[in-house]
Coordinates of C-alpha atoms and ligand atoms in Angstrom, one line a residue:
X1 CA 26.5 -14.6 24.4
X2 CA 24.2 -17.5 25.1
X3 CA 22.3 -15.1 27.2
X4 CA 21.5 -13.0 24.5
X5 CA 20.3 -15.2 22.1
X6 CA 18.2 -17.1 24.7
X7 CA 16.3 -13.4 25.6
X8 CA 16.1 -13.1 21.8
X9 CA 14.3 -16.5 21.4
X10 CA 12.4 -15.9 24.2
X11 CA 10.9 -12.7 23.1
X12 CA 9.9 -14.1 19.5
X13 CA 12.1 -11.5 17.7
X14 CA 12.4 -11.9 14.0
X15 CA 13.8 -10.2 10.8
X16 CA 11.2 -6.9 10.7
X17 CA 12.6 -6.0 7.6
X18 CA 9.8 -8.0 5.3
X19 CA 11.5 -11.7 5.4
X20 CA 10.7 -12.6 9.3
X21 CA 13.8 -14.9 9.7
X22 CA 14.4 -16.0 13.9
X23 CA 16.7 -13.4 15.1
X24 CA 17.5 -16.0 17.6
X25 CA 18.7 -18.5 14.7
X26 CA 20.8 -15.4 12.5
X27 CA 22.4 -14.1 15.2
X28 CA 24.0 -17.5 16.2
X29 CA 26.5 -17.6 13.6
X30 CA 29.7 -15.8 14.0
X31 CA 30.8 -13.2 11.4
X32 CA 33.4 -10.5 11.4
X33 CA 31.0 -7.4 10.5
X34 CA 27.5 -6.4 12.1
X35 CA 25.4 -4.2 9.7
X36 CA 22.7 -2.5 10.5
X37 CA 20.2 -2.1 7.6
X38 CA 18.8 1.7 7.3
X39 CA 18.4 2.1 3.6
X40 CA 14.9 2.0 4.0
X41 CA 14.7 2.3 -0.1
X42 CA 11.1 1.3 -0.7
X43 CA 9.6 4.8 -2.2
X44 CA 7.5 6.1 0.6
X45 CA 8.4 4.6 3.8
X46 CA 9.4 6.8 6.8
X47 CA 9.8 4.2 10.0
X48 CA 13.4 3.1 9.9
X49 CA 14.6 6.4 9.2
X50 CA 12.8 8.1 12.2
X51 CA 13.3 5.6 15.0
X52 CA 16.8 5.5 14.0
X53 CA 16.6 9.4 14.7
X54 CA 14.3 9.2 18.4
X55 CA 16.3 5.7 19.6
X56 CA 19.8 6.9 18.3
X57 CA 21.1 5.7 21.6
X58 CA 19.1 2.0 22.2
X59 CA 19.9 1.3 18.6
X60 CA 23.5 1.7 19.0
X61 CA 23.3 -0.6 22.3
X62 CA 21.4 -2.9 19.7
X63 CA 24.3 -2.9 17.3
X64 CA 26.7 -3.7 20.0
X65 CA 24.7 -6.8 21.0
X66 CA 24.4 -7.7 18.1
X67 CA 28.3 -7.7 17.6
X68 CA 28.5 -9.7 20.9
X69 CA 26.4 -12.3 19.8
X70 CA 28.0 -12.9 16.4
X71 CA 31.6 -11.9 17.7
X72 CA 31.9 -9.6 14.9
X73 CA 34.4 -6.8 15.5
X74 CA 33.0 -3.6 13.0
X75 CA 29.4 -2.5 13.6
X76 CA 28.8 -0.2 10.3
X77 CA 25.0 1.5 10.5
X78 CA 24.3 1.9 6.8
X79 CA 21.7 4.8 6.3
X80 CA 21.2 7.5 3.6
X81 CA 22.6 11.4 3.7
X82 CA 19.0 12.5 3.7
X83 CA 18.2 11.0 6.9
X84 CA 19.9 14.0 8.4
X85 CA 18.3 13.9 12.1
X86 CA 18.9 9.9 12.2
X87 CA 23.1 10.8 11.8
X88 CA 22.9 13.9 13.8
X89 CA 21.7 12.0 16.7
X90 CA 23.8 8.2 15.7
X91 CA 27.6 10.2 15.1
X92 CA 28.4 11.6 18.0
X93 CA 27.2 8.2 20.3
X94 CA 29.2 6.6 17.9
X95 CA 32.0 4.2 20.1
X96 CA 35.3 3.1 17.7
X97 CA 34.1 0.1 16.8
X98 CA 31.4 1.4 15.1
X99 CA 31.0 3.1 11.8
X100 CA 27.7 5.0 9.9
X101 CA 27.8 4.5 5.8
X102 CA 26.3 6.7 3.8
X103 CA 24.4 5.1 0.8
X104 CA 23.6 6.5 -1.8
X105 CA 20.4 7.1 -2.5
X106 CA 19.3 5.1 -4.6
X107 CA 16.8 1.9 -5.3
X108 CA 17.4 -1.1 -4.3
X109 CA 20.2 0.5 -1.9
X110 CA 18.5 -1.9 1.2
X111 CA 18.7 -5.1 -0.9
X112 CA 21.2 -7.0 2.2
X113 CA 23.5 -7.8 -1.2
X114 CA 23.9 -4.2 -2.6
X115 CA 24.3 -2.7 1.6
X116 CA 26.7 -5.1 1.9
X117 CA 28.4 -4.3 -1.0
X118 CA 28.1 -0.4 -0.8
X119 CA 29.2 -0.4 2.8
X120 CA 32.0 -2.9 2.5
X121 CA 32.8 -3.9 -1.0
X122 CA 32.2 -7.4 -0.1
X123 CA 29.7 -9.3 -3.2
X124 CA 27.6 -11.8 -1.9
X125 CA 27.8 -14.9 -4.2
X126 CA 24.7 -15.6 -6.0
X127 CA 22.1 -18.0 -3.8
X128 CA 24.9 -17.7 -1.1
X129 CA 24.4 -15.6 2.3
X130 CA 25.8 -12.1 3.7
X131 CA 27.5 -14.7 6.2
X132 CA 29.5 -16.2 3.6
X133 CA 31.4 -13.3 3.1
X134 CA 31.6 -12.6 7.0
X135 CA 28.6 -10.3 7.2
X136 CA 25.1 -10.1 9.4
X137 CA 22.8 -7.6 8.1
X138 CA 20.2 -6.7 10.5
X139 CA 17.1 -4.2 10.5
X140 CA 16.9 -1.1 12.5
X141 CA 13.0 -2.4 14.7
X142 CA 14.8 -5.2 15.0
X143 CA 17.6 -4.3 16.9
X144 CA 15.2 -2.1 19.0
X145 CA 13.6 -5.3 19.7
X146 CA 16.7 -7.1 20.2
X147 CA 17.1 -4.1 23.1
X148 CA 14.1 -4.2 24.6
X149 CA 14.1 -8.1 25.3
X150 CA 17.8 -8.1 26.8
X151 CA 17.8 -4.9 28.7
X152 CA 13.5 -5.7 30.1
X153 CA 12.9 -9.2 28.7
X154 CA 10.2 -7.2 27.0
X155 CA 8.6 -9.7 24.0
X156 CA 7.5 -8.3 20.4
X157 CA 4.0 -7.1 20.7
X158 CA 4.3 -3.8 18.5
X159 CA 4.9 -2.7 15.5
X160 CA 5.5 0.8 13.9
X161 CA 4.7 1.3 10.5
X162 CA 3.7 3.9 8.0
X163 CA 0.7 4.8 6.6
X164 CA 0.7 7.0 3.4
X165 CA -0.2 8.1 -0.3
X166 CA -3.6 8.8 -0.4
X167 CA -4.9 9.2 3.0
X168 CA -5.9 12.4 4.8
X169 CA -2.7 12.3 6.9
X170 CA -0.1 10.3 5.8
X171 CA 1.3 8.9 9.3
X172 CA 3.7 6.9 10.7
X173 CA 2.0 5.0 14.0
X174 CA 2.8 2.2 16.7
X175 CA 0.4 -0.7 17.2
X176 CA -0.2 -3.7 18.7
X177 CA 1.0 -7.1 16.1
X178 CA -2.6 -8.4 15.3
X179 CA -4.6 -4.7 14.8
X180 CA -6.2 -4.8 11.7
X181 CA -5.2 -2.8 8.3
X182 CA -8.6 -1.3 8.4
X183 CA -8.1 0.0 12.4
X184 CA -4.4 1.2 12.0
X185 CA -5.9 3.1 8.3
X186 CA -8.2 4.8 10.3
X187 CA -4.8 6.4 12.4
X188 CA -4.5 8.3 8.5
X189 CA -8.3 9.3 8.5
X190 CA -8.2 7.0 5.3
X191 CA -8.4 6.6 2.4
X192 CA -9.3 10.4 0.2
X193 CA -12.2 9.1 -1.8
X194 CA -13.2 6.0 -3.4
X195 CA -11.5 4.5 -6.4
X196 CA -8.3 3.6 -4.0
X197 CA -6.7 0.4 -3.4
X198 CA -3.5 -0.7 -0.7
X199 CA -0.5 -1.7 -1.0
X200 CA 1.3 -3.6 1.9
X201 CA 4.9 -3.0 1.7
X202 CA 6.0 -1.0 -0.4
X203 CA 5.4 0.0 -4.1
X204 CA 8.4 -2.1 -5.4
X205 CA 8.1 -5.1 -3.5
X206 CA 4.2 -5.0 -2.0
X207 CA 1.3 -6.6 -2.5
X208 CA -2.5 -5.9 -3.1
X209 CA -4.5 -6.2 0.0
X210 CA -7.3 -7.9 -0.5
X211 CA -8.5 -8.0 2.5
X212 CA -8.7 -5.0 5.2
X213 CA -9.4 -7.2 8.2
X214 CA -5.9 -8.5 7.4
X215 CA -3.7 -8.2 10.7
X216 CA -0.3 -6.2 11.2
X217 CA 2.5 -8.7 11.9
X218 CA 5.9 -8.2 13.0
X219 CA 6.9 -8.0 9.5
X220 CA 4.5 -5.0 8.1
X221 CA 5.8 -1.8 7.5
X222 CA 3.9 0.1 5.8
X223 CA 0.2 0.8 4.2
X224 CA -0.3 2.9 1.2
X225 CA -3.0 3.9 -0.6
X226 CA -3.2 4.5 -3.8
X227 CA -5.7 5.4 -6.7
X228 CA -7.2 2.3 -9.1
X229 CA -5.5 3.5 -12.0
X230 CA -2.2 4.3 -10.4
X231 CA 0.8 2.2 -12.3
X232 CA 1.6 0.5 -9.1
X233 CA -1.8 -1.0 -8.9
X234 CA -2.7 -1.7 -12.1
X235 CA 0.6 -4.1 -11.8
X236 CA -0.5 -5.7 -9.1
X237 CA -3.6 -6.0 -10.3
X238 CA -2.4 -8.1 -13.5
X239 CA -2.7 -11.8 -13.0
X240 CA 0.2 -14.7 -14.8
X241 CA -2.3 -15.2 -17.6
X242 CA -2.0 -11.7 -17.9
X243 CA 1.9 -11.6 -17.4
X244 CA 2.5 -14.6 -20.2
X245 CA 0.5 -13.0 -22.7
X246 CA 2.4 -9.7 -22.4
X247 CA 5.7 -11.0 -22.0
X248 CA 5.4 -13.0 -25.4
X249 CA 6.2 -9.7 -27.3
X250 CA 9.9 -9.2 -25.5
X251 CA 11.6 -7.2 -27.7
X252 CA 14.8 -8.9 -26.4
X253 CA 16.4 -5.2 -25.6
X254 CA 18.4 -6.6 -22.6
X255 CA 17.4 -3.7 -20.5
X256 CA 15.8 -5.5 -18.2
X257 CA 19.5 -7.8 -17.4
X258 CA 22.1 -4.4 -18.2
X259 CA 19.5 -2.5 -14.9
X260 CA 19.3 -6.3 -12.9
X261 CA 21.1 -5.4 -9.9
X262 CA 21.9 -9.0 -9.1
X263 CA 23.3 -9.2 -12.3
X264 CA 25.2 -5.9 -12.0
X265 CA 26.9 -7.2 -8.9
X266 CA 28.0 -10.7 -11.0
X267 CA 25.2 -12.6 -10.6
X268 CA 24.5 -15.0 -13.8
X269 CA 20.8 -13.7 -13.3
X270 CA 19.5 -13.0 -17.0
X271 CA 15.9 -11.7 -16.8
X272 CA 16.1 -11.3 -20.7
X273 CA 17.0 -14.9 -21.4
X274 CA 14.3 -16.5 -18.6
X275 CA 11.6 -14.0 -20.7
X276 CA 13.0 -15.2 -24.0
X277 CA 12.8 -19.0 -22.9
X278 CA 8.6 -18.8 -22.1
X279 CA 8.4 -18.4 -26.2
X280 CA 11.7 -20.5 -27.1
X281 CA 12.4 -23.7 -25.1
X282 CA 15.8 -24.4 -26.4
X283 CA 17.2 -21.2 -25.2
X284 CA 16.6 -22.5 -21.9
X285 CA 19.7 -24.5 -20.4
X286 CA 19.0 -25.6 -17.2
X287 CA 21.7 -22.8 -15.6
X288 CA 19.7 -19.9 -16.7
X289 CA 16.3 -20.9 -15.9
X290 CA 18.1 -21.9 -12.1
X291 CA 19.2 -18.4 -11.8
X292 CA 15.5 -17.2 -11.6
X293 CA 16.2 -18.5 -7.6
X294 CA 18.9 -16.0 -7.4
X295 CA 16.3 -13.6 -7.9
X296 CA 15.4 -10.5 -5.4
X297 CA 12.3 -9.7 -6.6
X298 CA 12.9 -6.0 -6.2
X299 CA 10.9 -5.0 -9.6
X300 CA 13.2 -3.1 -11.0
X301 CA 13.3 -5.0 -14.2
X302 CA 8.9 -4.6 -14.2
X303 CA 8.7 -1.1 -12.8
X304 CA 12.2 0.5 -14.8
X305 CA 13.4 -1.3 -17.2
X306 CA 11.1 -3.1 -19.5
X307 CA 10.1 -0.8 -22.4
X308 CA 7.5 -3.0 -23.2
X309 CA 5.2 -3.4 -19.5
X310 CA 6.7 -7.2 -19.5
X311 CA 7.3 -7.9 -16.0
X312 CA 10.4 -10.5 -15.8
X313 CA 10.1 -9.9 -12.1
X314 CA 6.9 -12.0 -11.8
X315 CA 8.1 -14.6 -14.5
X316 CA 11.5 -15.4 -11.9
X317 CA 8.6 -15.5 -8.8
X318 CA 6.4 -18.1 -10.4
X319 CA 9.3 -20.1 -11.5
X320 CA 11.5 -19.8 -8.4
X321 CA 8.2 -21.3 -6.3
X322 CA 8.2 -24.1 -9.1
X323 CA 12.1 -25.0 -8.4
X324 CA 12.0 -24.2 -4.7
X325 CA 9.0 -27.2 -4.8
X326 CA 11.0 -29.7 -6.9
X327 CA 13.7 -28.7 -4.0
X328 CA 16.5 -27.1 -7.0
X329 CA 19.0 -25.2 -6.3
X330 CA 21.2 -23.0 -8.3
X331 CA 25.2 -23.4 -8.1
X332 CA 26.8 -20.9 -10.2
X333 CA 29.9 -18.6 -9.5
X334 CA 30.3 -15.1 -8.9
X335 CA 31.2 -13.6 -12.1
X336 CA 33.1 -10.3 -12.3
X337 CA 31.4 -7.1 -11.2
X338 CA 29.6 -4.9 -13.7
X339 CA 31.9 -1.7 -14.1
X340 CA 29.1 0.1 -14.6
X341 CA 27.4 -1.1 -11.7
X342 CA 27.8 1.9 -9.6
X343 CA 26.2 4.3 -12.0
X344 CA 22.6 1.9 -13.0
X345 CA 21.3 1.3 -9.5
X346 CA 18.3 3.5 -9.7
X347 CA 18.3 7.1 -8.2
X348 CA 15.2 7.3 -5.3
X349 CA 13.3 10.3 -7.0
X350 CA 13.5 9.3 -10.7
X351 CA 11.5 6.0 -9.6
X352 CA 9.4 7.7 -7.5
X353 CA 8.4 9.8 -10.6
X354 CA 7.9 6.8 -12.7
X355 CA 5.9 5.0 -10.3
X356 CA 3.7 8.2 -10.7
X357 CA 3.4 8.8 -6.4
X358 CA 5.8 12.0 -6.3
X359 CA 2.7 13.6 -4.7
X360 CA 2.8 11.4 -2.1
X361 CA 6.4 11.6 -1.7
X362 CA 5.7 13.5 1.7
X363 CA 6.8 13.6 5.4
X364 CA 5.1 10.7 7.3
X365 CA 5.2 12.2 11.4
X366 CA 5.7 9.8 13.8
X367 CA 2.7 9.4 16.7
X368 CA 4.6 8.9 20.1
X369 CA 0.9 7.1 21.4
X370 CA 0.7 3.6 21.0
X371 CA -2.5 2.9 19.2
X372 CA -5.0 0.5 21.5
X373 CA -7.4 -1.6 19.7
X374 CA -10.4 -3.2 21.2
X375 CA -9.4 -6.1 19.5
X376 CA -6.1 -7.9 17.6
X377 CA -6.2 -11.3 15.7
X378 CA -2.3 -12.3 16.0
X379 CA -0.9 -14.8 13.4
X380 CA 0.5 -17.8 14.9
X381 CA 2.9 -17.7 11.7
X382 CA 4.5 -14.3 11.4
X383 CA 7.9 -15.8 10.5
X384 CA 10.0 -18.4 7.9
X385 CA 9.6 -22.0 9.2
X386 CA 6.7 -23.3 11.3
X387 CA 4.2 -22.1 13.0
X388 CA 4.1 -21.6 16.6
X389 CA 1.2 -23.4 18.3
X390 CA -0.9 -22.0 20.2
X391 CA -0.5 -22.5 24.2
X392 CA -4.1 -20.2 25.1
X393 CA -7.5 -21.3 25.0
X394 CA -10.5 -19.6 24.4
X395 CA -11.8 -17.5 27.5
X396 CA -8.0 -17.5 28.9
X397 CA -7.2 -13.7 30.4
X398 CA -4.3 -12.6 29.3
X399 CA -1.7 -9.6 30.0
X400 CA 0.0 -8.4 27.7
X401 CA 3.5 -10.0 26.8
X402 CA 2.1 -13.2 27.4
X403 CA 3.1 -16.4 25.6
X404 CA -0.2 -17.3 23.5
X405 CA 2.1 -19.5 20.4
X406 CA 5.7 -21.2 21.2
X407 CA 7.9 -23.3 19.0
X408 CA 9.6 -26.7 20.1
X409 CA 13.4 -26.5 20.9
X410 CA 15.5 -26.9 17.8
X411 CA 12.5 -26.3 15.5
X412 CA 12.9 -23.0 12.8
X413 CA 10.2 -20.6 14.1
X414 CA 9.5 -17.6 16.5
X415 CA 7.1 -17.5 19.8
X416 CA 4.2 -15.4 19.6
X417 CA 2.9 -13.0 22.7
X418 CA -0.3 -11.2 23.3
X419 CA 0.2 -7.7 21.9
X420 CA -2.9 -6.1 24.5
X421 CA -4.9 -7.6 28.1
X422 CA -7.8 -9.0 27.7
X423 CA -9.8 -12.2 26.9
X424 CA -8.8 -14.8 24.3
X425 CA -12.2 -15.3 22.2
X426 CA -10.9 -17.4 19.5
X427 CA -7.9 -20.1 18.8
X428 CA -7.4 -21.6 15.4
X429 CA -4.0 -23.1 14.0
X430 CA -3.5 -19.9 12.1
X431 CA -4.6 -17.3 14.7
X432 CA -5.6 -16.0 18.1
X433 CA -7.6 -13.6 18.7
X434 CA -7.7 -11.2 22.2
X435 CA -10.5 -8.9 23.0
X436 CA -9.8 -5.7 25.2
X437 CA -11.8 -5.6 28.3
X438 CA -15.1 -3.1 27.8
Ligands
SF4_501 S1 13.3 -8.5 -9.9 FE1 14.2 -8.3 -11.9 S2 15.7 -6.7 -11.6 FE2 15.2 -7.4 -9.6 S3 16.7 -9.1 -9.1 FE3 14.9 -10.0 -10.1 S4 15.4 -10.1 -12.3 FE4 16.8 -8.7 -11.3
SF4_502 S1 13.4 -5.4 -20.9 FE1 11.4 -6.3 -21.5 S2 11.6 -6.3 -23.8 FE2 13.6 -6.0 -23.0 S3 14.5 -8.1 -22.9 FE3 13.7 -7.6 -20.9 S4 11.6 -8.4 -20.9 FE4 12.3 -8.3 -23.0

C-alpha cells in the first residue's frame, strides 16, 4: 500500500478535477468506498467522459488501486446514462467488487457531496469531508495518472482538456502541463470572430481568462469561448461593486435557498438570508453568515435561481475568503434531507438553455496526438498547499519527466516534472519555463 502512495507522490499526481488536492495525501486515509467521479456536469465538457470510454480498462486498474490504498472494499464508477460508449466499454471489465452508478443527469450531479449521495445515500455533513462518512471520491485523469505512475513510474506531464463553444472545431486535445491557452486554442482553429471572450473551466464554476499566455496546469479542463454578450460572460464580467449594488434589491423569494443543493441535502446554507444580511445587519447571527464556508460555489443560485440577476454565489465567495482569513469555521449539524431534493437538482439541458450555449452543446472529438509546443511555462504551484521549489536552473537540459519543482517530506504540496525535452530558459518562484530544441 505504501508502495503506491510513494509512486503517487513521486509522480506529483493531484486532484485533476479543478481543486488540485496531493493524491498522495487523500489516498492515505482509509475508507470503506472508492468513487470514481464521472459526472462530468459542467455544460460543455467532453474529457472525462471519453477517456473513461478509450481507457475503460486502465481506469478500472485505477479504481482498484485506489481501493488498495484506502482499503476500501466497493469501487462504484459514478457516470451518466448518456455516456453510452464509456459503460459499454467499463460493464463488462467490471470485477465484483466493483459497481458503475448511473446519475442522473443533472447539474451539479459531480459536486463530490451530491455523487456521494446519489451513488450511495450517504450525506456528507456540512464543512465535513466524503471521508467522514467512509467515502474517497476520486476523478477519472486522475486515476489514469494514478496508473501510469504505479504501473511505469510515469510523472504528470499532460493534460487533456476540451476546447469548445465558439471555435472552428470544438476539440478535445492532450498537451503538455505548462502549453499556453493561446497555443492549445489554436488545436480549435480559434476563436469564430472577434467580440469573444474564454472561460476556463466551465460555464458554472469558470473564470474569465484574462490572460492567453496563461499556462495549462494539471488542474484545467477545459477552454471555451464564448461571445461578449453571452450571459455567462457578462457574469463574469461583473465586479463585487457591481454584485452589492444588484443584490440590494433581493426580493427575498427564497429561490435561491429552496434550488441550494447544499441546503437540499441538509446543509443550514441560506443564500437568501447571507443576501438579506448585506442590507440588514441584525438578521445576521453569526451561524448563518458561517454557513457561506459551507458553500460549493456551483452557481446555481446566480445562473438558476435568482429572479432578480443577484448572484448569492459571489456574495458566499467573498465572505468565505474573509472567514477563511480570520481562520473561522463553521460547526453546524446535518439537518434532515430536503424531500424534495431529488426532483430540484437541475436537469443538464434546461441549464444549458438558460446559459444561452445550446449551440455549442456539440460533440468535442478527442485527438489521439499529443500536442508538442515549442515552449511550456509550468507553474511551480498547480496544487492546495505550497509550492514546490524549483530544483533546475536556467540553461539545465532536461528530458521529459524530469523533476524541475519538489516539496519537502511532510509538507502539503505536489512535485512538478518537465512536461517536454529541452532547455530550461527561465526559473522564478512561481514558474519554469523549457524551450524545445529548434
Ligand atoms: S453557489 Fe449558491 S446554490 Fe451553490 S452551494 Fe453556494 S449558495 Fe448554494
Ligand atoms: S433568489 Fe435572488 S431575490 Fe430571491 S432571495 Fe435569493 S438573492 Fe434574493
Amino acid at each position: 500500500m505504501n508502495a503506491i502512495i510513494d509512486k503517487i507522490r513521486a509522480a506529483g499526481i493531484v486532484g485533476a478535477g479543478g481543486a488540485g488536492f496531493p493524491t498522495h495525501v487523500k489516498l492515505a486515509a482509509q475508507a470503506e468506498i472508492f468513487i470514481v467521479n464521472g459526472a462530468e456536469c459542467e455544460p460543455l465538457l467532453r474529457v472525462d467522459q471519453q477517456l473513461m470510454a478509450l481507457h475503460a480498462a486502465e481506469l478500472i486498474r485505477g479504481v482498484r488501486y485506489g481501493m488498495q490504498a484506502t482499503g476500501a472494499r466497493e469501487g462504484i464508477i459514478a457516470l451518466k446514462a448518456k455516456y453510452k460508449p464509456a459503460i459499454a466499454a467499463l460493464e463488462p471489465r467490471l470485477p465484483p467488487d466493483m459497481r458503475i452508478h448511473i446519475l442522473k443527469d443533472v447539474y451539479p450531479a459531480g459536486d463530490e457531496v451530491i455523487t456521494i449521495w446519489m451513488a450511495t445515500g450517504r450525506r456528507v455533513p456540512p464543512a465535513k469531508l466524503p471521508l467522514d462518512v467512509g467515502v474517497v471520491v476520486s476523478n477519472v485523469q486522475t486515476l489514469l495518472n494514478v496508473v501510469r505512475a504505479v504501473e511505469r513510474e510515469w510523472p504528470v506531464t499532460l493534460r487533456t482538456l476540451t476546447i469548445t463553444g465558439a471555435v472552428q472545431r470544438p476539440v478535445t486535445v492532450t498537451v503538455p502541463i505548462g502549453t499556453s491557452y493561446r497555443d492549445a486554442l489554436a488545436l480549435s482553429g480559434g476563436p469564430t470572430g472577434p467580440g469573444i471572450s474564454i472561460v476556463e473551466g466551465g460555464p458554472m464554476m469558470g473564470h474569465l481568462v484574462h490572460d492567453l499566455d496563461t499556462p495549462v496546469t494539471k488542474t484545467t479542463g477545459a477552454l471555451i469561448a464564448l461571445p461578449d454578450d453571452n450571459i455567462v460572460v457578462r457574469r463574469h464580467r461583473r465586479t463585487m461593486a457591481d454584485d452589492l449594488r444588484v443584490a440590494i434589491g433581493c426580493e427575498q423569494c427564497n429561490l435561491c435557498t429552496e434550488l441550494c443543493p447544499r441546503h437540499l441535502m441538509g446543509h443550514e446554507l441560506p443564500p437568501h438570508l447571507i443576501v438579506r444580511s448585506l442590507g440588514y445587519r441584525h438578521v445576521a447571527t453569526p451561524s448563518t453568515l458561517l454557513a457561506a464556508l459551507t458553500c460549493s460555489e456551483c452557481a446555481i443560485c446566480e445562473f438558476w435561481a435568482c429572479p432578480v440577476d443577484i448572484s448569492p454565489m459571489r456574495i458566499n465567495a467573498a465572505l468565505k475568503a474573509e472567514m477563511r482569513a480570520q481562520g473561522l469555521r463553521y460547526e453546524g449539524e446535518l439537518r434532515p434531507l430536503d424531500p424534495m431534493a431529488e426532483f430540484r437538482l437541475v436537469p443538464s439541458l434546461r441549464l444549458i438553455a438558460r446559459l444561452g450555449i445550446s449551440a455549442y452543446n456539440v460533440p468535442a472529438p478527442l485527438q489521439s496526438e499529443v500536442y508538442r509546443p515549442n515552449q511550456v511555462r509550468i507553474p511551480l504551484r498547480q496544487h492546495i498547499g505550497q509550492p514546490a521549489q524549483a530544483v533546475v536552473a536556467e540553461g539545465d537540459e532536461v528530458a521529459r519527466g524530469d523533476l524541475v519543482g519538489d516539496i519537502a517530506e511532510g509538507v502539503l504540496g505536489a512535485r512538478v516534472h518537465a512536461s517536454i525535452a529541452g532547455r530550461v530558459t527561465g526559473v522564478t518562484p512561481e514558474h519554469v519555463t523549457i524551450a524545445a530544441p529548434t
